[in-house]
PDB file of C-alpha atoms in Angstrom:
ATOM      1  CA  ALA A 198      -0.363  -0.174  -0.401  1.00 45.00           C
ATOM      2  CA  GLY A 199       1.333   3.661  -1.048  1.00 75.00           C
ATOM      3  CA  ASP A 200       0.858   6.979   0.588  1.00 81.00           C
ATOM      4  CA  ILE A 201      -1.524   8.596  -2.389  1.00 82.00           C
ATOM      5  CA  GLY A 202      -4.079   6.488  -4.876  1.00 83.00           C
ATOM      6  CA  ALA A 203      -3.977   5.956  -8.217  1.00 82.00           C
ATOM      7  CA  ILE A 204      -4.092   9.459 -10.481  1.00 80.00           C
ATOM      8  CA  GLY A 205      -5.752   8.130 -13.499  1.00 68.00           C
ATOM      9  CA  GLY A 206      -6.665   9.779 -16.980  1.00 69.00           C
ATOM     10  CA  ALA A 207      -5.894  12.318 -18.963  1.00 79.00           C
ATOM     11  CA  LEU A 208      -5.833  16.083 -18.720  1.00 81.00           C
ATOM     12  CA  SER A 209      -7.252  17.450 -22.105  1.00 82.00           C
ATOM     13  CA  PHE A 210      -7.180  21.743 -23.205  1.00 81.00           C
ATOM     14  CA  THR A 211      -9.407  22.165 -26.067  1.00 80.00           C
ATOM     15  CA  ASN A 212      -9.803  25.910 -27.984  1.00 75.00           C
ATOM     16  CA  VAL A 213      -8.520  27.255 -24.006  1.00 79.00           C
ATOM     17  CA  SER A 214      -6.864  30.723 -23.885  1.00 84.00           C
ATOM     18  CA  ASP A 215      -3.388  31.971 -21.978  1.00 86.00           C
ATOM     19  CA  LEU A 216      -3.363  30.570 -18.589  1.00 85.00           C
ATOM     20  CA  ALA A 217      -6.127  28.433 -18.384  1.00 86.00           C
ATOM     21  CA  THR A 218      -6.189  25.260 -15.563  1.00 86.00           C
ATOM     22  CA  ASN A 219      -7.080  22.307 -15.298  1.00 84.00           C
ATOM     23  CA  ALA A 220      -7.238  20.536 -12.120  1.00 86.00           C
ATOM     24  CA  ILE A 221      -5.398  17.247 -10.771  1.00 86.00           C
ATOM     25  CA  THR A 222      -7.286  15.628  -8.084  1.00 85.00           C
ATOM     26  CA  ILE A 223      -4.407  13.277  -5.848  1.00 85.00           C
ATOM     27  CA  PRO A 224      -6.248  11.005  -3.424  1.00 85.00           C
ATOM     28  CA  HIS A 225      -4.273  11.021  -0.128  1.00 81.00           C
ATOM     29  CA  LEU A 226      -4.146   7.426   1.626  1.00 81.00           C
ATOM     30  CA  ILE A 227      -4.738   7.066   5.740  1.00 82.00           C
ATOM     31  CA  ASP A 228      -3.175   4.589   7.112  1.00 85.00           C
ATOM     32  CA  THR A 229      -2.409   3.911  10.848  1.00 83.00           C
ATOM     33  CA  LEU A 230       1.149   4.630  10.769  1.00 87.00           C
ATOM     34  CA  VAL A 231       3.620   6.478  12.425  1.00 87.00           C
ATOM     35  CA  GLU A 232       5.530   7.940   9.860  1.00 88.00           C
ATOM     36  CA  GLY A 233       6.567  11.534   9.405  1.00 79.00           C
ATOM     37  CA  ALA A 234       6.166  13.705   7.112  1.00 80.00           C
ATOM     38  CA  GLU A 235       5.983  12.600   3.299  1.00 84.00           C
ATOM     39  CA  GLN A 236       6.407  13.593  -0.175  1.00 86.00           C
ATOM     40  CA  TYR A 237       6.077  12.919  -3.582  1.00 88.00           C
ATOM     41  CA  SER A 238       6.564  14.040  -6.828  1.00 88.00           C
ATOM     42  CA  LEU A 239       4.653  14.802 -10.024  1.00 88.00           C
ATOM     43  CA  ALA A 240       5.664  15.035 -13.606  1.00 88.00           C
ATOM     44  CA  ILE A 241       4.120  16.079 -17.094  1.00 85.00           C
ATOM     45  CA  THR A 242       4.611  14.184 -20.042  1.00 84.00           C
ATOM     46  CA  LEU A 243       3.162  15.489 -23.333  1.00 81.00           C
ATOM     47  CA  GLY A 244       0.551  12.701 -25.076  1.00 78.00           C
ATOM     48  CA  SER A 245      -0.985  14.478 -28.224  1.00 74.00           C
ATOM     49  CA  ALA A 246       0.402  17.905 -28.886  1.00 71.00           C
ATOM     50  CA  PRO A 247       0.406  20.805 -31.586  1.00 74.00           C
ATOM     51  CA  LEU A 248       4.019  21.789 -32.430  1.00 73.00           C
ATOM     52  CA  GLY A 249       5.503  24.243 -30.669  1.00 78.00           C
ATOM     53  CA  ILE A 250       4.040  23.130 -27.471  1.00 84.00           C
ATOM     54  CA  THR A 251       6.524  21.718 -24.905  1.00 85.00           C
ATOM     55  CA  ALA A 252       6.204  20.244 -20.977  1.00 84.00           C
ATOM     56  CA  SER A 253       8.050  21.883 -18.232  1.00 86.00           C
ATOM     57  CA  ALA A 254      10.262  19.718 -16.653  1.00 82.00           C
ATOM     58  CA  ALA A 255       9.700  21.251 -13.414  1.00 90.00           C
ATOM     59  CA  PRO A 256       7.859  18.590 -11.030  1.00 89.00           C
ATOM     60  CA  PHE A 257       5.053  19.189  -8.929  1.00 90.00           C
ATOM     61  CA  THR A 258       6.273  18.218  -5.022  1.00 91.00           C
ATOM     62  CA  GLY A 259       3.490  17.828  -2.269  1.00 89.00           C
ATOM     63  CA  THR A 260       3.711  16.877   1.555  1.00 88.00           C
ATOM     64  CA  ILE A 261       1.428  14.728   3.570  1.00 86.00           C
ATOM     65  CA  SER A 262       2.154  15.552   7.067  1.00 85.00           C
ATOM     66  CA  ASP A 263       0.989  12.908   9.606  1.00 80.00           C
ATOM     67  CA  ILE A 264      -1.507  13.032  11.588  1.00 80.00           C
ATOM     68  CA  ASN A 265      -0.718   9.719  13.816  1.00 87.00           C
ATOM     69  CA  PRO A 266       1.459  10.617  16.651  1.00 90.00           C
ATOM     70  CA  ALA A 267       3.790   9.423  18.633  1.00 95.00           C
ATOM     71  CA  THR A 268       5.438  10.169  22.012  1.00 96.00           C
ATOM     72  CA  ALA A 269       8.223   9.381  24.312  1.00 97.00           C
ATOM     73  CA  THR A 270       8.020  10.410  28.039  1.00 97.00           C
ATOM     74  CA  LEU A 271      10.287   9.664  30.709  1.00 96.00           C
ATOM     75  CA  SER A 272       9.858   7.905  34.364  1.00 95.00           C
ATOM     76  CA  GLY A 273      11.698   6.136  37.411  1.00 93.00           C
ATOM     77  CA  SER A 274      11.982   6.061  40.384  1.00 93.00           C
ATOM     78  CA  THR A 275      12.108   9.613  42.510  1.00 94.00           C
ATOM     79  CA  VAL A 276      13.981   8.897  45.869  1.00 96.00           C
ATOM     80  CA  VAL A 277      17.225   5.761  45.977  1.00 96.00           C
ATOM     81  CA  SER A 278      19.370   4.741  48.006  1.00 95.00           C
ATOM     82  CA  GLU A 279      22.672   4.797  47.837  1.00 93.00           C
ATOM     83  CA  SER A 280      23.128   0.928  47.905  1.00 91.00           C
ATOM     84  CA  ILE A 281      20.915  -0.065  45.264  1.00 92.00           C
ATOM     85  CA  GLY A 282      23.539   0.127  42.584  1.00 92.00           C
ATOM     86  CA  SER A 283      21.516   0.832  39.695  1.00 94.00           C
ATOM     87  CA  THR A 284      17.984   2.403  39.381  1.00 95.00           C
ATOM     88  CA  PRO A 285      16.176   2.226  35.589  1.00 95.00           C
ATOM     89  CA  LEU A 286      15.030   4.861  33.848  1.00 96.00           C
ATOM     90  CA  ILE A 287      11.778   3.541  31.707  1.00 96.00           C
ATOM     91  CA  VAL A 288      10.589   5.649  28.110  1.00 97.00           C
ATOM     92  CA  THR A 289       7.560   5.146  27.275  1.00 97.00           C
ATOM     93  CA  LEU A 290       6.441   5.215  23.483  1.00 97.00           C
ATOM     94  CA  THR A 291       2.755   6.239  23.366  1.00 96.00           C
ATOM     95  CA  THR A 292       0.891   6.678  19.966  1.00 95.00           C
ATOM     96  CA  THR A 293      -3.329   6.376  19.372  1.00 92.00           C
ATOM     97  CA  ALA A 294      -4.186   2.922  20.095  1.00 90.00           C
ATOM     98  CA  GLY A 295      -3.460   0.503  16.835  1.00 91.00           C
ATOM     99  CA  ASN A 296      -0.591   2.694  15.813  1.00 93.00           C
ATOM    100  CA  THR A 297       3.313   1.892  14.886  1.00 95.00           C
ATOM    101  CA  LEU A 298       5.936   3.614  13.594  1.00 95.00           C
ATOM    102  CA  GLU A 299       6.755   2.594  10.043  1.00 93.00           C
ATOM    103  CA  ASN A 300      10.620   3.050  11.005  1.00 93.00           C
ATOM    104  CA  ALA A 301      13.143   2.869  14.238  1.00 96.00           C
ATOM    105  CA  ALA A 302      13.504   5.347  16.371  1.00 97.00           C
ATOM    106  CA  SER A 303      16.033   6.874  18.759  1.00 97.00           C
ATOM    107  CA  VAL A 304      15.220   9.096  22.194  1.00 97.00           C
ATOM    108  CA  ALA A 305      18.526  10.252  24.704  1.00 96.00           C
ATOM    109  CA  ILE A 306      18.408  10.132  27.801  1.00 96.00           C
ATOM    110  CA  ASN A 307      20.776  13.151  29.077  1.00 96.00           C
ATOM    111  CA  LEU A 308      21.817  12.980  32.827  1.00 96.00           C
ATOM    112  CA  THR A 309      22.212  16.421  34.598  1.00 96.00           C
ATOM    113  CA  ASP A 310      23.982  17.412  37.984  1.00 96.00           C
ATOM    114  CA  GLY A 311      21.997  18.880  41.363  1.00 96.00           C
ATOM    115  CA  THR A 312      23.591  18.769  44.221  1.00 95.00           C
ATOM    116  CA  ALA A 313      24.953  14.970  43.084  1.00 96.00           C
ATOM    117  CA  SER A 314      27.912  14.838  40.999  1.00 94.00           C
ATOM    118  CA  TYR A 315      29.150  12.995  37.693  1.00 94.00           C
ATOM    119  CA  VAL A 316      32.316  14.093  37.497  1.00 91.00           C
ATOM    120  CA  ALA A 317      33.571  12.460  34.183  1.00 87.00           C
ATOM    121  CA  GLY A 318      32.356   8.570  35.500  1.00 87.00           C
ATOM    122  CA  THR A 319      33.289   8.876  39.009  1.00 88.00           C
ATOM    123  CA  GLY A 320      31.296  10.284  40.868  1.00 91.00           C
ATOM    124  CA  ASP A 321      27.824   9.682  42.904  1.00 94.00           C
ATOM    125  CA  TYR A 322      25.785   8.525  39.177  1.00 94.00           C
ATOM    126  CA  PHE A 323      26.918   7.343  35.599  1.00 94.00           C
ATOM    127  CA  PHE A 324      25.105   5.764  33.009  1.00 93.00           C
ATOM    128  CA  SER A 325      27.679   1.889  32.270  1.00 79.00           C
ATOM    129  CA  ARG A 326      29.284   3.708  29.904  1.00 71.00           C
ATOM    130  CA  PRO A 327      30.581   5.589  32.233  1.00 74.00           C
ATOM    131  CA  ASN A 328      28.312   8.297  30.631  1.00 84.00           C
ATOM    132  CA  ASN A 329      25.711  11.494  31.049  1.00 92.00           C
ATOM    133  CA  THR A 330      23.943  10.887  27.827  1.00 94.00           C
ATOM    134  CA  ILE A 331      22.779   7.121  26.740  1.00 94.00           C
ATOM    135  CA  THR A 332      20.358   6.715  23.778  1.00 96.00           C
ATOM    136  CA  VAL A 333      17.362   4.296  24.058  1.00 97.00           C
ATOM    137  CA  ASN A 334      15.929   2.686  20.155  1.00 98.00           C
ATOM    138  CA  PHE A 335      12.681   1.930  19.200  1.00 98.00           C
ATOM    139  CA  ALA A 336      12.096  -0.454  15.856  1.00 97.00           C
ATOM    140  CA  ALA A 337       9.850  -0.752  13.170  1.00 96.00           C
ATOM    141  CA  GLY A 338       6.486  -1.725  14.647  1.00 95.00           C
ATOM    142  CA  ALA A 339       6.369  -0.377  18.006  1.00 96.00           C
ATOM    143  CA  GLY A 340       3.187   0.724  19.252  1.00 95.00           C
ATOM    144  CA  ASN A 341       1.296   2.376  21.656  1.00 96.00           C
ATOM    145  CA  GLY A 342       3.085   1.425  25.573  1.00 96.00           C
ATOM    146  CA  ALA A 343       6.323   0.363  24.371  1.00 97.00           C
ATOM    147  CA  THR A 344       9.297   0.574  26.656  1.00 98.00           C
ATOM    148  CA  GLN A 345      12.953   0.869  26.499  1.00 97.00           C
ATOM    149  CA  SER A 346      14.853   0.966  29.795  1.00 95.00           C
ATOM    150  CA  ALA A 347      18.234   2.858  30.653  1.00 95.00           C
ATOM    151  CA  LEU A 348      20.444   1.536  34.219  1.00 94.00           C
ATOM    152  CA  VAL A 349      21.908   4.971  35.849  1.00 95.00           C
ATOM    153  CA  SER A 350      24.506   3.220  38.683  1.00 94.00           C
ATOM    154  CA  ILE A 351      25.035   4.858  41.332  1.00 94.00           C
ATOM    155  CA  ARG A 352      28.060   4.741  43.471  1.00 92.00           C
ATOM    156  CA  GLU A 353      28.410   3.502  46.868  1.00 91.00           C
ATOM    157  CA  ASP A 354      30.925   5.440  48.716  1.00 90.00           C
ATOM    158  CA  VAL A 355      32.015   6.454  52.519  1.00 89.00           C
ATOM    159  CA  LEU A 356      30.930   9.596  53.398  1.00 90.00           C
ATOM    160  CA  VAL A 357      28.633  11.073  56.255  1.00 91.00           C
ATOM    161  CA  GLU A 358      26.002  13.768  53.783  1.00 91.00           C
ATOM    162  CA  ALA A 359      22.913  14.438  53.169  1.00 92.00           C
ATOM    163  CA  SER A 360      20.722  13.013  50.665  1.00 94.00           C
ATOM    164  CA  GLU A 361      21.863  14.235  46.962  1.00 96.00           C
ATOM    165  CA  THR A 362      19.639  15.029  44.139  1.00 97.00           C
ATOM    166  CA  PHE A 363      20.102  14.932  39.451  1.00 97.00           C
ATOM    167  CA  SER A 364      17.852  15.385  37.321  1.00 96.00           C
ATOM    168  CA  ALA A 365      16.827  13.362  34.492  1.00 96.00           C
ATOM    169  CA  ASP A 366      15.707  14.670  30.762  1.00 96.00           C
ATOM    170  CA  LEU A 367      15.047  12.942  27.110  1.00 97.00           C
ATOM    171  CA  GLY A 368      17.212  15.105  25.161  1.00 95.00           C
ATOM    172  CA  ALA A 369      17.663  14.745  20.924  1.00 95.00           C
ATOM    173  CA  VAL A 370      15.381  12.535  19.304  1.00 96.00           C
ATOM    174  CA  THR A 371      15.404  10.821  15.661  1.00 95.00           C
ATOM    175  CA  GLY A 372      12.360   9.471  13.464  1.00 93.00           C
ATOM    176  CA  ALA A 373       8.736  10.506  13.774  1.00 93.00           C
ATOM    177  CA  VAL A 374       9.552  10.625  17.748  1.00 95.00           C
ATOM    178  CA  SER A 375       8.877  14.025  19.883  1.00 95.00           C
ATOM    179  CA  ALA A 376       9.476  14.280  23.521  1.00 95.00           C
ATOM    180  CA  SER A 377       7.438  15.283  25.978  1.00 92.00           C
ATOM    181  CA  GLY A 378       7.712  16.224  29.654  1.00 86.00           C
ATOM    182  CA  GLY A 379       9.719  18.450  32.298  1.00 80.00           C
ATOM    183  CA  PRO A 380      13.126  16.860  33.514  1.00 90.00           C
ATOM    184  CA  ALA A 381      12.689  13.931  36.204  1.00 91.00           C
ATOM    185  CA  SER A 382      14.370  15.356  39.568  1.00 94.00           C
ATOM    186  CA  VAL A 383      16.130  11.425  41.181  1.00 96.00           C
ATOM    187  CA  THR A 384      17.333  11.992  44.794  1.00 97.00           C
ATOM    188  CA  ILE A 385      19.172  10.057  46.241  1.00 96.00           C
ATOM    189  CA  SER A 386      19.703   8.746  50.075  1.00 95.00           C
ATOM    190  CA  ASP A 387      22.529   8.366  52.006  1.00 93.00           C
ATOM    191  CA  ASN A 388      23.132   5.154  54.185  1.00 90.00           C
ATOM    192  CA  GLU A 389      26.248   6.391  56.185  1.00 90.00           C
ATOM    193  CA  SER A 390      25.670   7.481  60.001  1.00 89.00           C
ATOM    194  CA  ALA A 391      27.390   8.879  62.420  1.00 90.00           C
ATOM    195  CA  ALA A 392      26.947   9.511  66.193  1.00 93.00           C
ATOM    196  CA  VAL A 393      28.768  11.760  68.654  1.00 94.00           C
ATOM    197  CA  SER A 394      28.554  10.153  72.425  1.00 93.00           C
ATOM    198  CA  PHE A 395      31.118  10.630  75.392  1.00 93.00           C
ATOM    199  CA  GLN A 396      33.969   7.899  74.782  1.00 93.00           C
ATOM    200  CA  THR A 397      33.829   7.129  78.480  1.00 93.00           C
ATOM    201  CA  ALA A 398      29.914   7.145  80.314  1.00 91.00           C
ATOM    202  CA  SER A 399      31.336   8.118  83.496  1.00 93.00           C
ATOM    203  CA  SER A 400      34.608   8.643  85.458  1.00 91.00           C
ATOM    204  CA  SER A 401      36.137   9.928  89.016  1.00 92.00           C
ATOM    205  CA  VAL A 402      38.714  11.783  89.996  1.00 90.00           C
ATOM    206  CA  GLY A 403      40.498  13.848  93.009  1.00 90.00           C
ATOM    207  CA  GLU A 404      39.363  16.802  93.707  1.00 86.00           C
ATOM    208  CA  ALA A 405      42.895  18.159  93.077  1.00 88.00           C
ATOM    209  CA  VAL A 406      43.172  16.898  89.759  1.00 87.00           C
ATOM    210  CA  THR A 407      42.393  19.586  87.581  1.00 88.00           C
ATOM    211  CA  PRO A 408      41.186  20.037  84.688  1.00 88.00           C
ATOM    212  CA  HIS A 409      39.459  16.863  84.332  1.00 88.00           C
ATOM    213  CA  SER A 410      39.566  15.392  80.540  1.00 90.00           C
ATOM    214  CA  VAL A 411      36.997  14.016  79.159  1.00 92.00           C
ATOM    215  CA  ASN A 412      37.323  12.898  75.550  1.00 93.00           C
ATOM    216  CA  ALA A 413      33.821  13.331  72.651  1.00 93.00           C
ATOM    217  CA  LEU A 414      33.788  10.652  70.106  1.00 92.00           C
ATOM    218  CA  LEU A 415      32.920  10.865  66.585  1.00 92.00           C
ATOM    219  CA  THR A 416      31.775   6.636  65.090  1.00 91.00           C
ATOM    220  CA  ILE A 417      30.642   6.373  61.311  1.00 90.00           C
ATOM    221  CA  THR A 418      28.980   3.649  60.064  1.00 88.00           C
ATOM    222  CA  ALA A 419      29.372   3.717  56.742  1.00 87.00           C
ATOM    223  CA  VAL A 420      28.434   0.237  54.286  1.00 84.00           C
ATOM    224  CA  GLY A 421      30.730   1.013  51.766  1.00 77.00           C
ATOM    225  CA  SER A 422      34.922  -0.164  52.045  1.00 80.00           C
ATOM    226  CA  GLY A 423      37.739   3.041  52.521  1.00 84.00           C
ATOM    227  CA  THR A 424      38.151   5.621  55.283  1.00 87.00           C
ATOM    228  CA  ALA A 425      34.901   6.395  56.270  1.00 87.00           C
ATOM    229  CA  SER A 426      34.645  10.468  56.571  1.00 89.00           C
ATOM    230  CA  LEU A 427      32.625  13.343  57.067  1.00 89.00           C
ATOM    231  CA  THR A 428      31.839  15.853  53.882  1.00 87.00           C
ATOM    232  CA  THR A 429      31.603  19.260  55.992  1.00 86.00           C
ATOM    233  CA  PRO A 430      32.536  20.113  59.708  1.00 89.00           C
ATOM    234  CA  LEU A 431      30.860  19.468  62.503  1.00 89.00           C
ATOM    235  CA  THR A 432      30.304  21.716  65.703  1.00 92.00           C
ATOM    236  CA  VAL A 433      28.371  19.617  68.731  1.00 91.00           C
ATOM    237  CA  ALA A 434      27.840  21.888  72.188  1.00 93.00           C
ATOM    238  CA  ILE A 435      28.458  20.990  75.183  1.00 90.00           C
ATOM    239  CA  THR A 436      25.679  21.557  77.432  1.00 92.00           C
ATOM    240  CA  GLN A 437      25.317  21.918  81.761  1.00 87.00           C
TER     241      GLN A 437
END
């Protein structure tokens, strides 16, 4: 099946004056394919014509704008633990029910720093390459509800820090698909903890011993391997 119907018959100009016109009817065929704008060309060839009449070599180009839209949207977890290892981002294709892609399409997913950092793949998050951009592909024939996913790696560290964020958004698109929706924010919840306590619960010294020295102890509980530490200085107050 094509995109236009048959253009039959011949046009006749009989006893007409300068700049006379003759209508050409071009039937468009409606289909269920998501295909973007398409073009076709028509040419004029002479059948029976008096001497001195020529046919223009310039063709007519018609453009058919597709009426079957397809959009790609992004979804995923909004909060993940630092220990999760990786979290999927899902790209979902939406078309009118029964409509499918005529040709393959691709959609890029871009990651952007918030308080979490990419740092050329050595930071808090990255795609498996590592990279901060990845492309997912939809094959020809994909239809409404088709999905493609990409895993974002979450790096486990030994830092006591606040929850951190990065954002994911759809980028460059190829094929007859448009990206829809704004960036999605992802929060990485820290799984290290720290506590400050007195090193000993009590001690006793004589009255003449002054000053009385008591230690405060910082204890860090870390999940990852390495030397645990704080990302920012910690200040505590001692009250009586």
